Coordinates of C-alpha atoms in Angstrom, one line a residue:
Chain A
X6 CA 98.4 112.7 111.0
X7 CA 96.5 109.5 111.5
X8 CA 96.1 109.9 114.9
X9 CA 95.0 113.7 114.7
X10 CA 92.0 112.6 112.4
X11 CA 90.8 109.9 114.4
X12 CA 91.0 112.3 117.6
X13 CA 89.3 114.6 115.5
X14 CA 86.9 112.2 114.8
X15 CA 86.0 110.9 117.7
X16 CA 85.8 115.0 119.1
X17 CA 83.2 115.6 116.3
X18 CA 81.0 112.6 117.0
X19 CA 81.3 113.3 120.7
X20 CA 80.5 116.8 120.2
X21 CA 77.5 115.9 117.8
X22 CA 76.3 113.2 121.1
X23 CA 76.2 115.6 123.4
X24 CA 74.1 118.4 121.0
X25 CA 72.0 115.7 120.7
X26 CA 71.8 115.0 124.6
X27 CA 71.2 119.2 125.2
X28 CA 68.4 119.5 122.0
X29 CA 66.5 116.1 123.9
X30 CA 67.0 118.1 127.7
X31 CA 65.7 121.6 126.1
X32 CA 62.7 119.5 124.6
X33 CA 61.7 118.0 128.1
X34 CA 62.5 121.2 129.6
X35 CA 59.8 123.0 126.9
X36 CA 57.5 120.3 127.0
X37 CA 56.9 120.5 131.0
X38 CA 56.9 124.6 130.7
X39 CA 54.4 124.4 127.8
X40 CA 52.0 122.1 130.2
X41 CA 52.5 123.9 132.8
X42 CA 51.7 127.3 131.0
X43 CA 48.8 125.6 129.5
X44 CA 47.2 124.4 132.8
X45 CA 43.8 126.4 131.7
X46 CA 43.7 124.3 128.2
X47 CA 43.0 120.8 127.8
X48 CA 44.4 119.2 130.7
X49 CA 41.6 116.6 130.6
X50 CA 42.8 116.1 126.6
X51 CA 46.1 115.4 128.2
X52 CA 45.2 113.3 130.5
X53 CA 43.0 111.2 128.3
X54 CA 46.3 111.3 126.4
X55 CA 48.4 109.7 129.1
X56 CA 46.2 107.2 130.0
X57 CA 46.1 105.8 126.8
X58 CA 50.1 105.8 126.6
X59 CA 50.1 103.8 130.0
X60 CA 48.0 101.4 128.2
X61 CA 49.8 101.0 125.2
X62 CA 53.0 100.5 127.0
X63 CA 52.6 99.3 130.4
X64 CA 49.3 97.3 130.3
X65 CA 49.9 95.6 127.0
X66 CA 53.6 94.9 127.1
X67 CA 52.2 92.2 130.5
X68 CA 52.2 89.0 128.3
X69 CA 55.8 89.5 126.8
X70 CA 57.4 90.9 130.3
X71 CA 56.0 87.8 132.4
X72 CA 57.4 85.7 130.1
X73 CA 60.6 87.0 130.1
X74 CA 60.9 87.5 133.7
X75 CA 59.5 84.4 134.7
X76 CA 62.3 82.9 132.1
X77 CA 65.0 85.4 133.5
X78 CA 64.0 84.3 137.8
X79 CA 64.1 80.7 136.4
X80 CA 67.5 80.8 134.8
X81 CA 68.9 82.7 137.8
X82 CA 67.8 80.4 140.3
X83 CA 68.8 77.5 138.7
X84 CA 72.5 79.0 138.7
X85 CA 71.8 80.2 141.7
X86 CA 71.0 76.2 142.9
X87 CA 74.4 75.2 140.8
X88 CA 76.3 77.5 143.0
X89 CA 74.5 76.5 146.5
X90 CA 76.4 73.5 146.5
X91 CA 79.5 76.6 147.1
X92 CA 77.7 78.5 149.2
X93 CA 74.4 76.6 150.8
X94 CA 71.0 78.0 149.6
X95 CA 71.1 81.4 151.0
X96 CA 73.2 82.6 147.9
X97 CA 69.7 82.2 146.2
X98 CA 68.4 85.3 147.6
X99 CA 71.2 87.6 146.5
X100 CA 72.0 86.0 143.3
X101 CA 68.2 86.8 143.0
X102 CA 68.5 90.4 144.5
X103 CA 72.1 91.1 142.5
X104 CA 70.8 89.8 139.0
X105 CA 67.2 90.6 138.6
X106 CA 66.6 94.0 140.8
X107 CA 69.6 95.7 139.7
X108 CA 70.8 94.7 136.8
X109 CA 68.5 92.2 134.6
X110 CA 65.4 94.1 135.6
X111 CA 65.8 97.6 134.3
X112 CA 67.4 96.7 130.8
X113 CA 65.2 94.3 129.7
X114 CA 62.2 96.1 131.2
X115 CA 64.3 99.4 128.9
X116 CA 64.5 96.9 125.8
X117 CA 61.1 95.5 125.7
X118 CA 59.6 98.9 125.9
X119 CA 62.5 100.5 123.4
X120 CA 61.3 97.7 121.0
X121 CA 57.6 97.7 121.4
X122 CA 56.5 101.3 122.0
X123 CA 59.6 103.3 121.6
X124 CA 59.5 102.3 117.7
X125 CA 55.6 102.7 117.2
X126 CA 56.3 106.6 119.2
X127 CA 59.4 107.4 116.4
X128 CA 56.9 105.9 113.4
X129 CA 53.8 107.6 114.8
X130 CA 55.2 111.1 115.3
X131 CA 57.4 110.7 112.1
X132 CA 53.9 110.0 110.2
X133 CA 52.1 112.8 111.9
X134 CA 55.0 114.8 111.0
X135 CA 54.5 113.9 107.2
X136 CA 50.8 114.1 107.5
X137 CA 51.1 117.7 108.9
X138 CA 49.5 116.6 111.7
X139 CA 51.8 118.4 114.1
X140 CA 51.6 121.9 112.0
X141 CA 47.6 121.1 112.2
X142 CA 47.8 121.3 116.1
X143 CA 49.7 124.9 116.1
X144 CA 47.3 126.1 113.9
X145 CA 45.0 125.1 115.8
X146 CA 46.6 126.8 119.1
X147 CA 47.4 123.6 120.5
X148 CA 51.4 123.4 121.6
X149 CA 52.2 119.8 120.3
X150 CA 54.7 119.9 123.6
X151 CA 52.4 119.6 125.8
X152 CA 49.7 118.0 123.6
X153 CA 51.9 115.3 121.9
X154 CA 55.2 115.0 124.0
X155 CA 54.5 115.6 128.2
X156 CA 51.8 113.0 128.3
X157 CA 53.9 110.4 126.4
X158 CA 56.9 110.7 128.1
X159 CA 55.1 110.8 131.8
X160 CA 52.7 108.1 130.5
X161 CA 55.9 106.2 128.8
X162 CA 57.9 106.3 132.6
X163 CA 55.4 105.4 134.8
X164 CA 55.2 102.2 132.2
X165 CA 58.6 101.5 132.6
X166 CA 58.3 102.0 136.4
X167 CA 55.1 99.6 136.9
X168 CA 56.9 97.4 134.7
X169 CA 59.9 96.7 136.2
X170 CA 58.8 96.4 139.3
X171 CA 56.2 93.8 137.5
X172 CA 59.3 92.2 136.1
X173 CA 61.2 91.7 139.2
X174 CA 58.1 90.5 141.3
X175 CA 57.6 87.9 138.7
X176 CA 60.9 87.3 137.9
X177 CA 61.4 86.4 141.9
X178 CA 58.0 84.1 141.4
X179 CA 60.1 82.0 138.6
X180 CA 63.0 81.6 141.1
X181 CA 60.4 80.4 144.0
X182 CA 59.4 77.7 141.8
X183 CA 63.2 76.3 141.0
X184 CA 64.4 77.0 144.7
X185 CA 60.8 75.1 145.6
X186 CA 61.5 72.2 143.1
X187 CA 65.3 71.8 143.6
X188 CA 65.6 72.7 146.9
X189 CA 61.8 72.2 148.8
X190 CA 62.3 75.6 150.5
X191 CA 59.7 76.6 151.7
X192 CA 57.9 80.4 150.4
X193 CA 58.1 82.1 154.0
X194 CA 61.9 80.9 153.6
X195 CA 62.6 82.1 150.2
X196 CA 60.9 85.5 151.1
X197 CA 63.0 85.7 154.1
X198 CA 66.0 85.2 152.1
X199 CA 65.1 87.9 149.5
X200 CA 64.2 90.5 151.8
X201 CA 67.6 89.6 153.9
X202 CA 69.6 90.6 150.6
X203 CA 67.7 93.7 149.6
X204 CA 69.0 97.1 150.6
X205 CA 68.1 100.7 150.4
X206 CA 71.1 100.6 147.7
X207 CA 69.0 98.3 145.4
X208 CA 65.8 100.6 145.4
X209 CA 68.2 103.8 144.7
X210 CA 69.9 101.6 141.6
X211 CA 66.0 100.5 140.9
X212 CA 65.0 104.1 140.8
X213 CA 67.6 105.7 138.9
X214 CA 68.3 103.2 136.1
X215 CA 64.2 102.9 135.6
X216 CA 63.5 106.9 136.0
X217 CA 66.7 107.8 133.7
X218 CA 65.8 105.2 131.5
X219 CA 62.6 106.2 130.8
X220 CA 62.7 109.3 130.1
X221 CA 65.3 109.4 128.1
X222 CA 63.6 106.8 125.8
X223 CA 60.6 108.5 125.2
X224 CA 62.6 111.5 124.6
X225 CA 64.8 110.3 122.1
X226 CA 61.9 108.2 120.3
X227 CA 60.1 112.3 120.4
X228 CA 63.3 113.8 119.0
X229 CA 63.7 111.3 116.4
X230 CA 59.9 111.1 115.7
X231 CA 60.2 115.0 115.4
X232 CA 63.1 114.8 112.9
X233 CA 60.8 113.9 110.2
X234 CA 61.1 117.1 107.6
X235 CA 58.3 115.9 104.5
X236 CA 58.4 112.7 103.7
X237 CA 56.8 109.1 105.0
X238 CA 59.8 107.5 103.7
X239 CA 61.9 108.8 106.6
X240 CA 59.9 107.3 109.1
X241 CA 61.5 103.8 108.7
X242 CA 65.2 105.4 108.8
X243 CA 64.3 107.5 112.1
X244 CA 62.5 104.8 113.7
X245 CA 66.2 102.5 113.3
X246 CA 67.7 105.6 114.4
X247 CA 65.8 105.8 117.6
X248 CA 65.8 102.3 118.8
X249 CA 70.2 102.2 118.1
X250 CA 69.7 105.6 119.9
X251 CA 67.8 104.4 123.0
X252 CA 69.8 101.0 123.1
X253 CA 73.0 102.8 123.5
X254 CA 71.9 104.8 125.9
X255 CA 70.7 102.2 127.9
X256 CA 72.9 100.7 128.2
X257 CA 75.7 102.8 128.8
X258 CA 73.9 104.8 131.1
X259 CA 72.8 101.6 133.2
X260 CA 76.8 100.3 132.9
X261 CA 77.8 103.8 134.3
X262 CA 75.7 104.0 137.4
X263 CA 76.5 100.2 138.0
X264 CA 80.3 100.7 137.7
X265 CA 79.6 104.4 140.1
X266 CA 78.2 102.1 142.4
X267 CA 80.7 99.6 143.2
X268 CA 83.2 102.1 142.6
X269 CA 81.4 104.0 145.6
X270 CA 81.2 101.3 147.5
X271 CA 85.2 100.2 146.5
X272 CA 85.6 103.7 148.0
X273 CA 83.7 103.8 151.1
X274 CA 85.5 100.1 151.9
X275 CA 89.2 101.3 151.9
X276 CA 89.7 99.1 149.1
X277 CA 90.6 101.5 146.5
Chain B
X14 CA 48.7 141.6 108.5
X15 CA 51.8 143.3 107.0
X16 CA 55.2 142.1 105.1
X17 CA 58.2 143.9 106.0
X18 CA 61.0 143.2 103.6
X19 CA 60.4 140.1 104.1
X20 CA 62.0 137.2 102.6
X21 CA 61.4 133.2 102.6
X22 CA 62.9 130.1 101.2
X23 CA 62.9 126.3 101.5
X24 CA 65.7 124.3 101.1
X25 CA 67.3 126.2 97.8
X26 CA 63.7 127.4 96.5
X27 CA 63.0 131.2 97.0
X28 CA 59.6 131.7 97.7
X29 CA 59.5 135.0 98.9
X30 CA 62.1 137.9 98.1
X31 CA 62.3 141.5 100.3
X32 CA 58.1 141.6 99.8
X33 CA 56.5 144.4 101.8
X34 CA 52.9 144.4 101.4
X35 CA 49.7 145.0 103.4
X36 CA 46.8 142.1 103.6
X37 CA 43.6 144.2 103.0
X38 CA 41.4 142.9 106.3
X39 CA 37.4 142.9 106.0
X40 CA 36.9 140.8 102.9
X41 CA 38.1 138.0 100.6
X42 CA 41.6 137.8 99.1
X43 CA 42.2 135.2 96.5
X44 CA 45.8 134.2 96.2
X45 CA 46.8 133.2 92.8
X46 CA 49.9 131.5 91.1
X47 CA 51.4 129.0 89.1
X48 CA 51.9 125.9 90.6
X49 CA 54.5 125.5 93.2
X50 CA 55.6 128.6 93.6
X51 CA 54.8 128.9 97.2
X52 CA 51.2 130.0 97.7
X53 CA 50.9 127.3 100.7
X54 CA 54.3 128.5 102.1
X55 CA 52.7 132.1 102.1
X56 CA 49.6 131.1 103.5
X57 CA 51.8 129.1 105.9
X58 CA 53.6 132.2 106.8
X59 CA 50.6 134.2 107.5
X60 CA 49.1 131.9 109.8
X61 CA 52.6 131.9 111.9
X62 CA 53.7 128.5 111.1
X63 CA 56.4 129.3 109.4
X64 CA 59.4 131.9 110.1
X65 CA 60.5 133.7 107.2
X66 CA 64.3 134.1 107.1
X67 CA 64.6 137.7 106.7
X68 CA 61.8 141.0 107.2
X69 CA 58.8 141.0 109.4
X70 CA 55.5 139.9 109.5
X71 CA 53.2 141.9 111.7
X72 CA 49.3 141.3 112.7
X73 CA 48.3 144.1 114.7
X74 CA 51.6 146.2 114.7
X75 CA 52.8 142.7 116.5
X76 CA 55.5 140.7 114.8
X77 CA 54.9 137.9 114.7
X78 CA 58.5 136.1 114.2
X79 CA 59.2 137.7 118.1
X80 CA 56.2 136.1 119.8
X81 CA 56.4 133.1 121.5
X82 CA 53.7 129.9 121.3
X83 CA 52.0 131.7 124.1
X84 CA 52.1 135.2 123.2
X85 CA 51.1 134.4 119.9
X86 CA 48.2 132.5 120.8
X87 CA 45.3 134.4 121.5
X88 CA 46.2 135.7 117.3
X89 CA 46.4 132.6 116.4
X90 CA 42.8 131.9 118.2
X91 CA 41.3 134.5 115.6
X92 CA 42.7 132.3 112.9
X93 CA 41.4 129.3 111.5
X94 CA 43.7 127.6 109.1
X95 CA 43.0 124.6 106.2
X96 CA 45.6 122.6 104.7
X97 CA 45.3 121.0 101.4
X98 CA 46.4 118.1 102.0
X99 CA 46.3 116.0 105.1
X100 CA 46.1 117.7 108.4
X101 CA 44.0 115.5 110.6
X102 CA 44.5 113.6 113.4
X103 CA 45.0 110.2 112.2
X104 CA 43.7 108.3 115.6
X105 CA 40.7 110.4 116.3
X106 CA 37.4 110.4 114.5
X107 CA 36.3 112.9 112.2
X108 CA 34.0 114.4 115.1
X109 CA 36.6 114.5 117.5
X110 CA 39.1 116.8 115.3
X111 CA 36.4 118.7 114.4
X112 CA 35.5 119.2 117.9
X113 CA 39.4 119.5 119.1
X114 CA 40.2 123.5 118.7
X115 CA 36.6 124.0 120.9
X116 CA 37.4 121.8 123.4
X117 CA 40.7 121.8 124.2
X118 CA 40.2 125.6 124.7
X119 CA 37.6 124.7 126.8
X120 CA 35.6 128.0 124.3
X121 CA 32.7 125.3 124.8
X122 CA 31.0 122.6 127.1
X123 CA 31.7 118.9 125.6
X124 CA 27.6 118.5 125.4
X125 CA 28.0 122.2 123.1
X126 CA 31.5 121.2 121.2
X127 CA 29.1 117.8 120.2
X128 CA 25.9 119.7 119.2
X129 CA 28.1 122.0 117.2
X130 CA 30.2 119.2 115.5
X131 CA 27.2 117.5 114.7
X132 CA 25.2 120.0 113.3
X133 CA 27.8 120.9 110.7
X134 CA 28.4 117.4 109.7
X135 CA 24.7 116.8 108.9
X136 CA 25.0 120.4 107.1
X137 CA 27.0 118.7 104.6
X138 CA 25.3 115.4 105.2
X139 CA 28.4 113.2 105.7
X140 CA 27.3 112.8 109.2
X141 CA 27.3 108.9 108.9
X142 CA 31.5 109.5 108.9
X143 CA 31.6 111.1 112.2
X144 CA 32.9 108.2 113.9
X145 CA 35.2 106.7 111.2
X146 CA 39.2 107.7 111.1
X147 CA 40.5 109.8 108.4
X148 CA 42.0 107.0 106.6
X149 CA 38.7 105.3 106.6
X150 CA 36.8 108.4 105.4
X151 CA 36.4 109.2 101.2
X152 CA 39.2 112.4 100.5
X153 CA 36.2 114.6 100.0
X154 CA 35.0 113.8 103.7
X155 CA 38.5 114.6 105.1
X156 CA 38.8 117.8 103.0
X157 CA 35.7 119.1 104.6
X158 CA 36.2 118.2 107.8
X159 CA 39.9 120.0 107.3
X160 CA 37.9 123.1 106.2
X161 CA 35.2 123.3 108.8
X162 CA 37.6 122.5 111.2
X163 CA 39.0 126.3 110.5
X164 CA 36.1 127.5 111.2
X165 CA 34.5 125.8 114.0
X166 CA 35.8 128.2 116.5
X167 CA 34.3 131.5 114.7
X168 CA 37.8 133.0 114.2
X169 CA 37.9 136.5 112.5
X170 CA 40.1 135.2 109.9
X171 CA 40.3 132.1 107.6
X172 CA 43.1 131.1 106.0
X173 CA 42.4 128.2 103.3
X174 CA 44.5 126.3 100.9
X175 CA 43.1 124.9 98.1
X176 CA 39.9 124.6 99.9
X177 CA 38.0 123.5 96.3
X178 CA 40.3 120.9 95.6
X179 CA 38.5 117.6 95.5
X180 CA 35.4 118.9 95.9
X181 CA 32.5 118.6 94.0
X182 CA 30.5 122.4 93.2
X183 CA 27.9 121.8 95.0
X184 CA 29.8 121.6 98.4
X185 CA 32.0 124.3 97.7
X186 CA 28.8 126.3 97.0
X187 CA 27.4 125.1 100.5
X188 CA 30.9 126.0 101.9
X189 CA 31.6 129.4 100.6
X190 CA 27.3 130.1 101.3
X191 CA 28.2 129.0 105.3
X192 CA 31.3 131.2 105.6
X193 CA 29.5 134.3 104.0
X194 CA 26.5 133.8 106.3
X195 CA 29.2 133.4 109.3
X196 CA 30.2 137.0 108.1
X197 CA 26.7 138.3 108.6
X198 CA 26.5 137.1 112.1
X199 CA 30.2 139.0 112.7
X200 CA 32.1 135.8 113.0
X201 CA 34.5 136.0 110.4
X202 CA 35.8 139.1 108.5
X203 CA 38.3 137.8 106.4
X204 CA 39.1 135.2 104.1
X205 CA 42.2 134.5 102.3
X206 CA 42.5 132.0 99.8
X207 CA 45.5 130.4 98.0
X208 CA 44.8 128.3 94.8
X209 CA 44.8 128.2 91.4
X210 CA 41.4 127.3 91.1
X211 CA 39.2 130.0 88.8
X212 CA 35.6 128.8 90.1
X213 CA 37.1 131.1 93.5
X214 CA 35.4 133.6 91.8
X215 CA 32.4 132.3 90.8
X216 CA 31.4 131.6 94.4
X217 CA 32.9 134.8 96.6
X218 CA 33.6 138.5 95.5
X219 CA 37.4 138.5 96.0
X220 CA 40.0 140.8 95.6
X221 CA 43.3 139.2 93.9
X222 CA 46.8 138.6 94.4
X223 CA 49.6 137.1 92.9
X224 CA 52.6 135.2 93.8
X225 CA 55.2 136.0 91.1
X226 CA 58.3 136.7 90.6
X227 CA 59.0 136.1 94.2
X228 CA 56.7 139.3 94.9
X229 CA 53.4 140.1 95.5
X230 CA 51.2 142.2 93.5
X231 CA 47.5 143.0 93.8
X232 CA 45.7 143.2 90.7
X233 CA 42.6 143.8 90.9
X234 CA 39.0 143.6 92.8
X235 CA 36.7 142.0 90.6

């Protein structure tokens, strides 16, 4: 009996997930088709919109991203110089390559924007919701789809985009410097070494994990921002809701399509 | 604009219970209860941002409750709508949500939308607050703004709740004198009005209604 309630536990909250998952898709779905349909109004609104987002999260998330990759490259490299003495200095590269591109990269590019702009999104939207803000713009014939939603989520991903790739670049600058200091090698070296280890296969993982990611939170911050019914003092609970929301997905959804991967490649090898 | 058996609640409150009634069009209604008995909800409902749960609201032999956000719209375009509380957007200035319904529906040039704005604002003289936010602006400030927001894009109907509330008789004077001369230029025909406030009366000729009981009822033209 035990076990059936657990089981039917564990149904329900997957159930409830995936609702969750098909209300956020139908959102992004509306929110392109009300821009689209809405091409004759305020594009220029929108786009003054979206520019702004990029702003907020792309340009002034720069001071705490360089920081963190140019820790994160240093801290590779150095264990990547540990392990040289296994494997000469060449293992620098695709330590490098292997850590930062495809794994380190995305989530904490994902974490640092969940923390910074997807909690001001769910507290902004959740206060316009209380300030009938968003029943202001439908009176005023302006669908708060394409007005509030399309230009942050498109503004929110090509943040994340520009900043991961920003992350990695720099993050490959920190790991110049120790292979430079511990090593002496010299930058046309290292550069060979990096390009050597990167494959198509890293910019597919790059892609995915960083389009994915975005999108979904931006979505989810929308949703949760959305979820707001009368009352300001919501807005804290849905903001924690949307950044345990976001972090989940994540990182499950970055695990996933790393474990696919290998798995593929397991596959393609005759080893499994 | 016509109730069809219709009914409305929030949450467990009944607001509205199998009401059919007909919106007289071409002059002021003044909608009248107690307090919190739904006349925002109704006014809500008539401006199409809220779905009643049962029944039909028409405007134009349309109903409403069937439309979507783009087949509605060019109804909604004759509407102009005033909350009475909140309602603005918090980061723009009070001249830029005054100027939002004109130009994000492009209905004029930026230079036009400005001149407009503008000329309203010093109307009222509380020009000097067109480039503060709301929440740096007095509450009477934001309440007019809310209100000539409504009525900024010359819609044929104005839906307004509570539109005296916090302020002073001299504005409201000014207001209801602005809206009146509107109507002379063909702008707007009708004017319904939700509040509780007696000194409606005082400034518009209005014919009455009351939320009761769950029902409407018209009582009388004064």
């Amino acid at each position: 009996m035990t076990g059936l309630t657990f089981i039917d536990s564990v149904g329900r909250k997957l159930l409830d997930q995936l609702q969750y998952f098909f209300q956020m898709l139908l959102m992004l779905y509306l929110s392109v088709r009300a821009t689209l349909k809405n091409q004759s109004h305020g594009l220029r609104t929108i786009f003054g919109i979206l520019s702004l987002q990029i702003f907020y999260t792309g340009v002034n998330a720069l001071p705490l991203v360089t920081v963190l990759a140019m820790a994160t490259g240093c801290v590779v490299a150095l264990q990547g110089v540990q392990l040289s003495i296994l494997g000469g200095v060449s293992m620098i590269g695709q330590l490098l390559v292997v850590f930062v591109v495809r794994e380190v990269g995305p989530l904490l590019t994902a974490l640092v924007v969940i923390a910074r702009s997807g909690t001001a999104m769910a507290s902004e939207l959740g206060n316009m919701r209380a300030n009938r803000e968003i029943e202001a713009l439908e009176s005023m014939g302006i669908n708060p789809l394409s007005f509030i939603v399309f230009p942050r989520l498109v503004g929110g991903l090509i943040s994340v985009l520009c900043l991961s790739l920003y992350f990695i670049f720099i993050s490959l600058l920190g790991g110049f410097l120790v292979a430079k200091f511990a090593h002496d090698i010299s930058f046309n070296y290292y550069m060979t070494l990096i390009l050597n280890s990167l494959t198509f296969n890293d910019a597919y993982l790059f892609l995915i994990k960083n389009t994915f990611g975005g999108v979904m939170i931006f979505a989810i911050s929308c949703q949760q921002g959305f979820s707001v019914r009368k009352s300001p003092t919501e807005v804290p609970a849905v903001t924690t809701q949307a950044v345990v929301k976001s972090i989940l997905f994540v990182v499950v959804f970055n695990s996933s399509v790393t474990v696919l991967f290998y798995f593929k490649d397991y596959l393609f090898s005759g080893l499994l | 604009m016509e109730f069809k058996n219709l009914s409305f609640s929030v949450a467990d409150q009944k607001i509205l219970e199998d009401v059919t009634f007909t919106f007289s069009l071409g002059r002021w209604v003044w909608i009248s209860s107690e307090g919190g008995v739904g006349k925002s909800s109704l006014l809500q409902i008539m401006a199409g941002l809220k779905l009643s749960q049962k029944g039909s609201y028409s405007v134009n032999s349309k109903n409403v409750e069937e439309l979507s956000f783009e087949e509605f719209l060019p109804l909604r375009l004759q509407m102009g709508y005033s909350f009475d509380l909140g309602g603005l957007i918090h980061n723009r200035s009070l001249i830029e949500n005054l100027k939002l319904p004109l130009n994000y529906h492009k209905k004029k040039t930026r230079a036009e939308a400005d001149l407009i704005a503008m000329d309203l604002l010093r109307q009222f003289d509380i020009q000097k607050y067109k480039d503060h936010k709301p929440s740096d602006a007095p509450g009477s400030v934001r309440k007019l703004v809310v209100l000539l927001r409504s009525l900024i894009h010359l819609p044929q109907i104005l839906l307004w709740d509570d539109p005296t509330m916090g302020l002073q008789d001299e504005t409201c004077q000014k207001l209801f004198s602005l809206v009146k001369k509107l109507q002379e230029q063909g702008a707007v025909t009708s004017v319904f009005i939700a509040s509780q406030d007696q000194k409606i009366l005082k400034h518009a000729d209005c014919e009455k209604v009351q939320l009761s009981g769950y029902h409407l009822e018209r009582l009388s033209a004064t």
